[in-house]
Amino acid sequence: MTLPDGMRGGIAPSDDARNAGYCEAQAALIVVEATPMGVRCALAEMRRRFAPAGPGPDLLGMAETVLAEALNNVVEHAYRHGGNGPIELRLVHCGTKLKVDLRDYGDPMPAGVLPGGALPDYGGSGDGPPEGGFGWFLIRALARDLSYIRENGQNRLRFLVPLAEA
């Protein structure tokens, strides 16, 4: 399920505002159910709203990877005790970055802090690399300014994803 928010587009700032770090932004509020299908719908909606209208470089690949990892973590861990609550994804595309504010009502992060993001150790057992454990490594490697807070029963993860330039 996607809710329109009327924030798409923006007002062109003055030259002074541009020089101060402001930009014309596109924003979106996407609300989905915390399920694998909900994650797919959120990623497709992000692409629909922010992909270039014509031919050109795909600047959203890195953002899509980070969002997929973060959203899947919510589905697999925050709502692991049952129930498929909502995930709210607030996105602001501003110049060469995508600002992300991800919110859910699932379980809090362990100890109330973000995971460290170390690569999983498979100890050379001969079984090959592990199936999982790479999500926070990827999120920390590709995103900037990560922050997490739990407030009034809501998890809130914020970060920036730089969009690669052609």
C-alpha positions as protocol buffer text, in pm:
chain_id: "A"
residue {
  index: 1
  type: MET
  ca { x: 0 y: 0 z: 0 }
}
residue {
  index: 2
  type: THR
  ca { x: 136 y: 341 z: -91 }
}
residue {
  index: 3
  type: LEU
  ca { x: 7 y: 668 z: 43 }
}
residue {
  index: 4
  type: PRO
  ca { x: 47 y: 987 z: -161 }
}
residue {
  index: 5
  type: ASP
  ca { x: 191 y: 1269 z: 38 }
}
residue {
  index: 6
  type: GLY
  ca { x: 170 y: 1568 z: -191 }
}
residue {
  index: 7
  type: MET
  ca { x: 535 y: 1649 z: -128 }
}
residue {
  index: 8
  type: ARG
  ca { x: 671 y: 1551 z: -469 }
}
residue {
  index: 9
  type: GLY
  ca { x: 846 y: 1835 z: -644 }
}
residue {
  index: 10
  type: GLY
  ca { x: 978 y: 2138 z: -472 }
}
residue {
  index: 11
  type: ILE
  ca { x: 1031 y: 2508 z: -483 }
}
residue {
  index: 12
  type: ALA
  ca { x: 1345 y: 2620 z: -654 }
}
residue {
  index: 13
  type: PRO
  ca { x: 1564 y: 2790 z: -395 }
}
residue {
  index: 14
  type: SER
  ca { x: 1756 y: 3109 z: -453 }
}
residue {
  index: 15
  type: ASP
  ca { x: 2126 y: 3100 z: -543 }
}
residue {
  index: 16
  type: ASP
  ca { x: 2205 y: 3188 z: -180 }
}
residue {
  index: 17
  type: ALA
  ca { x: 2005 y: 2888 z: -61 }
}
residue {
  index: 18
  type: ARG
  ca { x: 2183 y: 2659 z: -310 }
}
residue {
  index: 19
  type: ASN
  ca { x: 2519 y: 2778 z: -186 }
}
residue {
  index: 20
  type: ALA
  ca { x: 2409 y: 2714 z: 173 }
}
residue {
  index: 21
  type: GLY
  ca { x: 2348 y: 2345 z: 94 }
}
residue {
  index: 22
  type: TYR
  ca { x: 1977 y: 2358 z: 8 }
}
residue {
  index: 23
  type: CYS
  ca { x: 1838 y: 2209 z: -309 }
}
residue {
  index: 24
  type: GLU
  ca { x: 1516 y: 2145 z: -492 }
}
residue {
  index: 25
  type: ALA
  ca { x: 1396 y: 1817 z: -348 }
}
residue {
  index: 26
  type: GLN
  ca { x: 1155 y: 1543 z: -439 }
}
residue {
  index: 27
  type: ALA
  ca { x: 999 y: 1367 z: -142 }
}
residue {
  index: 28
  type: ALA
  ca { x: 787 y: 1058 z: -93 }
}
residue {
  index: 29
  type: LEU
  ca { x: 608 y: 877 z: 185 }
}
residue {
  index: 30
  type: ILE
  ca { x: 574 y: 505 z: 117 }
}
residue {
  index: 31
  type: VAL
  ca { x: 385 y: 282 z: 361 }
}
residue {
  index: 32
  type: VAL
  ca { x: 391 y: -95 z: 318 }
}
residue {
  index: 33
  type: GLU
  ca { x: 316 y: -404 z: 523 }
}
residue {
  index: 34
  type: ALA
  ca { x: 623 y: -567 z: 682 }
}
residue {
  index: 35
  type: THR
  ca { x: 634 y: -866 z: 447 }
}
residue {
  index: 36
  type: PRO
  ca { x: 871 y: -972 z: 168 }
}
residue {
  index: 37
  type: MET
  ca { x: 609 y: -852 z: -84 }
}
residue {
  index: 38
  type: GLY
  ca { x: 584 y: -522 z: 102 }
}
residue {
  index: 39
  type: VAL
  ca { x: 961 y: -478 z: 66 }
}
residue {
  index: 40
  type: ARG
  ca { x: 938 y: -541 z: -309 }
}
residue {
  index: 41
  type: CYS
  ca { x: 653 y: -292 z: -340 }
}
residue {
  index: 42
  type: ALA
  ca { x: 848 y: -25 z: -148 }
}
residue {
  index: 43
  type: LEU
  ca { x: 1156 y: -68 z: -369 }
}
residue {
  index: 44
  type: ALA
  ca { x: 948 y: -56 z: -688 }
}
residue {
  index: 45
  type: GLU
  ca { x: 770 y: 259 z: -566 }
}
residue {
  index: 46
  type: MET
  ca { x: 1103 y: 424 z: -479 }
}
residue {
  index: 47
  type: ARG
  ca { x: 1224 y: 355 z: -834 }
}
residue {
  index: 48
  type: ARG
  ca { x: 899 y: 475 z: -987 }
}
residue {
  index: 49
  type: ARG
  ca { x: 918 y: 805 z: -803 }
}
residue {
  index: 50
  type: PHE
  ca { x: 1288 y: 882 z: -835 }
}
residue {
  index: 51
  type: ALA
  ca { x: 1420 y: 710 z: -1149 }
}
residue {
  index: 52
  type: PRO
  ca { x: 1507 y: 943 z: -1439 }
}
residue {
  index: 53
  type: ALA
  ca { x: 1224 y: 992 z: -1688 }
}
residue {
  index: 54
  type: GLY
  ca { x: 1441 y: 921 z: -1992 }
}
residue {
  index: 55
  type: PRO
  ca { x: 1750 y: 726 z: -2079 }
}
residue {
  index: 56
  type: GLY
  ca { x: 2048 y: 789 z: -1862 }
}
residue {
  index: 57
  type: PRO
  ca { x: 2255 y: 637 z: -1586 }
}
residue {
  index: 58
  type: ASP
  ca { x: 2087 y: 437 z: -1311 }
}
residue {
  index: 59
  type: LEU
  ca { x: 2175 y: 634 z: -999 }
}
residue {
  index: 60
  type: LEU
  ca { x: 1948 y: 441 z: -765 }
}
residue {
  index: 61
  type: GLY
  ca { x: 2125 y: 103 z: -754 }
}
residue {
  index: 62
  type: MET
  ca { x: 2320 y: 171 z: -436 }
}
residue {
  index: 63
  type: ALA
  ca { x: 2016 y: 325 z: -266 }
}
residue {
  index: 64
  type: GLU
  ca { x: 1805 y: 25 z: -364 }
}
residue {
  index: 65
  type: THR
  ca { x: 2063 y: -214 z: -213 }
}
residue {
  index: 66
  type: VAL
  ca { x: 2074 y: -25 z: 118 }
}
residue {
  index: 67
  type: LEU
  ca { x: 1695 y: 8 z: 135 }
}
residue {
  index: 68
  type: ALA
  ca { x: 1646 y: -362 z: 55 }
}
residue {
  index: 69
  type: GLU
  ca { x: 1881 y: -462 z: 338 }
}
residue {
  index: 70
  type: ALA
  ca { x: 1724 y: -224 z: 590 }
}
residue {
  index: 71
  type: LEU
  ca { x: 1366 y: -317 z: 497 }
}
residue {
  index: 72
  type: ASN
  ca { x: 1441 y: -690 z: 505 }
}
residue {
  index: 73
  type: ASN
  ca { x: 1593 y: -646 z: 851 }
}
residue {
  index: 74
  type: VAL
  ca { x: 1267 y: -492 z: 970 }
}
residue {
  index: 75
  type: VAL
  ca { x: 1066 y: -783 z: 826 }
}
residue {
  index: 76
  type: GLU
  ca { x: 1299 y: -1055 z: 958 }
}
residue {
  index: 77
  type: HIS
  ca { x: 1392 y: -909 z: 1297 }
}
residue {
  index: 78
  type: ALA
  ca { x: 1167 y: -625 z: 1415 }
}
residue {
  index: 79
  type: TYR
  ca { x: 850 y: -821 z: 1335 }
}
residue {
  index: 80
  type: ARG
  ca { x: 994 y: -1168 z: 1400 }
}
residue {
  index: 81
  type: HIS
  ca { x: 745 y: -1239 z: 1681 }
}
residue {
  index: 82
  type: GLY
  ca { x: 452 y: -1240 z: 1445 }
}
residue {
  index: 83
  type: GLY
  ca { x: 233 y: -981 z: 1295 }
}
residue {
  index: 84
  type: ASN
  ca { x: 298 y: -778 z: 987 }
}
residue {
  index: 85
  type: GLY
  ca { x: 288 y: -421 z: 1105 }
}
residue {
  index: 86
  type: PRO
  ca { x: 348 y: -118 z: 887 }
}
residue {
  index: 87
  type: ILE
  ca { x: 679 y: 13 z: 762 }
}
residue {
  index: 88
  type: GLU
  ca { x: 689 y: 385 z: 684 }
}
residue {
  index: 89
  type: LEU
  ca { x: 957 y: 498 z: 444 }
}
residue {
  index: 90
  type: ARG
  ca { x: 1012 y: 873 z: 410 }
}
residue {
  index: 91
  type: LEU
  ca { x: 1247 y: 957 z: 125 }
}
residue {
  index: 92
  type: VAL
  ca { x: 1388 y: 1289 z: 13 }
}
residue {
  index: 93
  type: HIS
  ca { x: 1590 y: 1298 z: -310 }
}
residue {
  index: 94
  type: CYS
  ca { x: 1805 y: 1608 z: -299 }
}
residue {
  index: 95
  type: GLY
  ca { x: 2079 y: 1655 z: -557 }
}
residue {
  index: 96
  type: THR
  ca { x: 2324 y: 1367 z: -532 }
}
residue {
  index: 97
  type: LYS
  ca { x: 2183 y: 1208 z: -218 }
}
residue {
  index: 98
  type: LEU
  ca { x: 1879 y: 1025 z: -96 }
}
residue {
  index: 99
  type: LYS
  ca { x: 1774 y: 1095 z: 263 }
}
residue {
  index: 100
  type: VAL
  ca { x: 1598 y: 801 z: 426 }
}
residue {
  index: 101
  type: ASP
  ca { x: 1382 y: 794 z: 739 }
}
residue {
  index: 102
  type: LEU
  ca { x: 1256 y: 438 z: 799 }
}
residue {
  index: 103
  type: ARG
  ca { x: 1000 y: 378 z: 1077 }
}
residue {
  index: 104
  type: ASP
  ca { x: 836 y: 66 z: 1220 }
}
residue {
  index: 105
  type: TYR
  ca { x: 657 y: -52 z: 1535 }
}
residue {
  index: 106
  type: GLY
  ca { x: 835 y: -386 z: 1571 }
}
residue {
  index: 107
  type: ASP
  ca { x: 1085 y: -498 z: 1833 }
}
residue {
  index: 108
  type: PRO
  ca { x: 1367 y: -255 z: 1917 }
}
residue {
  index: 109
  type: MET
  ca { x: 1728 y: -306 z: 1814 }
}
residue {
  index: 110
  type: PRO
  ca { x: 1917 y: -527 z: 2062 }
}
residue {
  index: 111
  type: ALA
  ca { x: 2048 y: -306 z: 2345 }
}
residue {
  index: 112
  type: GLY
  ca { x: 1894 y: -9 z: 2162 }
}
residue {
  index: 113
  type: VAL
  ca { x: 2194 y: 38 z: 1931 }
}
residue {
  index: 114
  type: LEU
  ca { x: 2275 y: -27 z: 1566 }
}
residue {
  index: 115
  type: PRO
  ca { x: 2466 y: -348 z: 1487 }
}
residue {
  index: 116
  type: GLY
  ca { x: 2837 y: -303 z: 1417 }
}
residue {
  index: 117
  type: GLY
  ca { x: 2840 y: -436 z: 1064 }
}
residue {
  index: 118
  type: ALA
  ca { x: 3133 y: -678 z: 1084 }
}
residue {
  index: 119
  type: LEU
  ca { x: 3148 y: -942 z: 814 }
}
residue {
  index: 120
  type: PRO
  ca { x: 3038 y: -1288 z: 931 }
}
residue {
  index: 121
  type: ASP
  ca { x: 3315 y: -1536 z: 1010 }
}
residue {
  index: 122
  type: TYR
  ca { x: 3276 y: -1877 z: 853 }
}
residue {
  index: 123
  type: GLY
  ca { x: 3597 y: -2013 z: 1008 }
}
residue {
  index: 124
  type: GLY
  ca { x: 3717 y: -2200 z: 702 }
}
residue {
  index: 125
  type: SER
  ca { x: 3486 y: -2493 z: 780 }
}
residue {
  index: 126
  type: GLY
  ca { x: 3476 y: -2597 z: 416 }
}
residue {
  index: 127
  type: ASP
  ca { x: 3103 y: -2532 z: 403 }
}
residue {
  index: 128
  type: GLY
  ca { x: 3157 y: -2208 z: 213 }
}
residue {
  index: 129
  type: PRO
  ca { x: 3052 y: -1861 z: 316 }
}
residue {
  index: 130
  type: PRO
  ca { x: 2745 y: -1815 z: 536 }
}
residue {
  index: 131
  type: GLU
  ca { x: 2403 y: -1750 z: 383 }
}
residue {
  index: 132
  type: GLY
  ca { x: 2343 y: -1429 z: 579 }
}
residue {
  index: 133
  type: GLY
  ca { x: 2502 y: -1173 z: 803 }
}
residue {
  index: 134
  type: PHE
  ca { x: 2607 y: -929 z: 532 }
}
residue {
  index: 135
  type: GLY
  ca { x: 2320 y: -680 z: 565 }
}
residue {
  index: 136
  type: TRP
  ca { x: 2464 y: -440 z: 822 }
}
residue {
  index: 137
  type: PHE
  ca { x: 2806 y: -461 z: 660 }
}
residue {
  index: 138
  type: LEU
  ca { x: 2649 y: -341 z: 333 }
}
residue {
  index: 139
  type: ILE
  ca { x: 2435 y: -76 z: 500 }
}
residue {
  index: 140
  type: ARG
  ca { x: 2734 y: 67 z: 689 }
}
residue {
  index: 141
  type: ALA
  ca { x: 2956 y: 52 z: 379 }
}
residue {
  index: 142
  type: LEU
  ca { x: 2711 y: 229 z: 147 }
}
residue {
  index: 143
  type: ALA
  ca { x: 2513 y: 467 z: 372 }
}
residue {
  index: 144
  type: ARG
  ca { x: 2624 y: 777 z: 562 }
}
residue {
  index: 145
  type: ASP
  ca { x: 2509 y: 951 z: 880 }
}
residue {
  index: 146
  type: LEU
  ca { x: 2333 y: 645 z: 1024 }
}
residue {
  index: 147
  type: SER
  ca { x: 2126 y: 704 z: 1336 }
}
residue {
  index: 148
  type: TYR
  ca { x: 1874 y: 497 z: 1531 }
}
residue {
  index: 149
  type: ILE
  ca { x: 1627 y: 591 z: 1801 }
}
residue {
  index: 150
  type: ARG
  ca { x: 1342 y: 406 z: 1969 }
}
residue {
  index: 151
  type: GLU
  ca { x: 1070 y: 643 z: 2084 }
}
residue {
  index: 152
  type: ASN
  ca { x: 707 y: 586 z: 2185 }
}
residue {
  index: 153
  type: GLY
  ca { x: 717 y: 226 z: 2064 }
}
residue {
  index: 154
  type: GLN
  ca { x: 854 y: 323 z: 1723 }
}
residue {
  index: 155
  type: ASN
  ca { x: 1191 y: 239 z: 1569 }
}
residue {
  index: 156
  type: ARG
  ca { x: 1339 y: 515 z: 1357 }
}
residue {
  index: 157
  type: LEU
  ca { x: 1642 y: 455 z: 1136 }
}
residue {
  index: 158
  type: ARG
  ca { x: 1782 y: 751 z: 942 }
}
residue {
  index: 159
  type: PHE
  ca { x: 2062 y: 763 z: 689 }
}
residue {
  index: 160
  type: LEU
  ca { x: 2186 y: 921 z: 367 }
}
residue {
  index: 161
  type: VAL
  ca { x: 2276 y: 732 z: 53 }
}
residue {
  index: 162
  type: PRO
  ca { x: 2507 y: 909 z: -192 }
}
residue {
  index: 163
  type: LEU
  ca { x: 2385 y: 865 z: -548 }
}
residue {
  index: 164
  type: ALA
  ca { x: 2669 y: 786 z: -786 }
}
residue {
  index: 165
  type: GLU
  ca { x: 2732 y: 1034 z: -1062 }
}
residue {
  index: 166
  type: ALA
  ca { x: 2779 y: 922 z: -1421 }
}
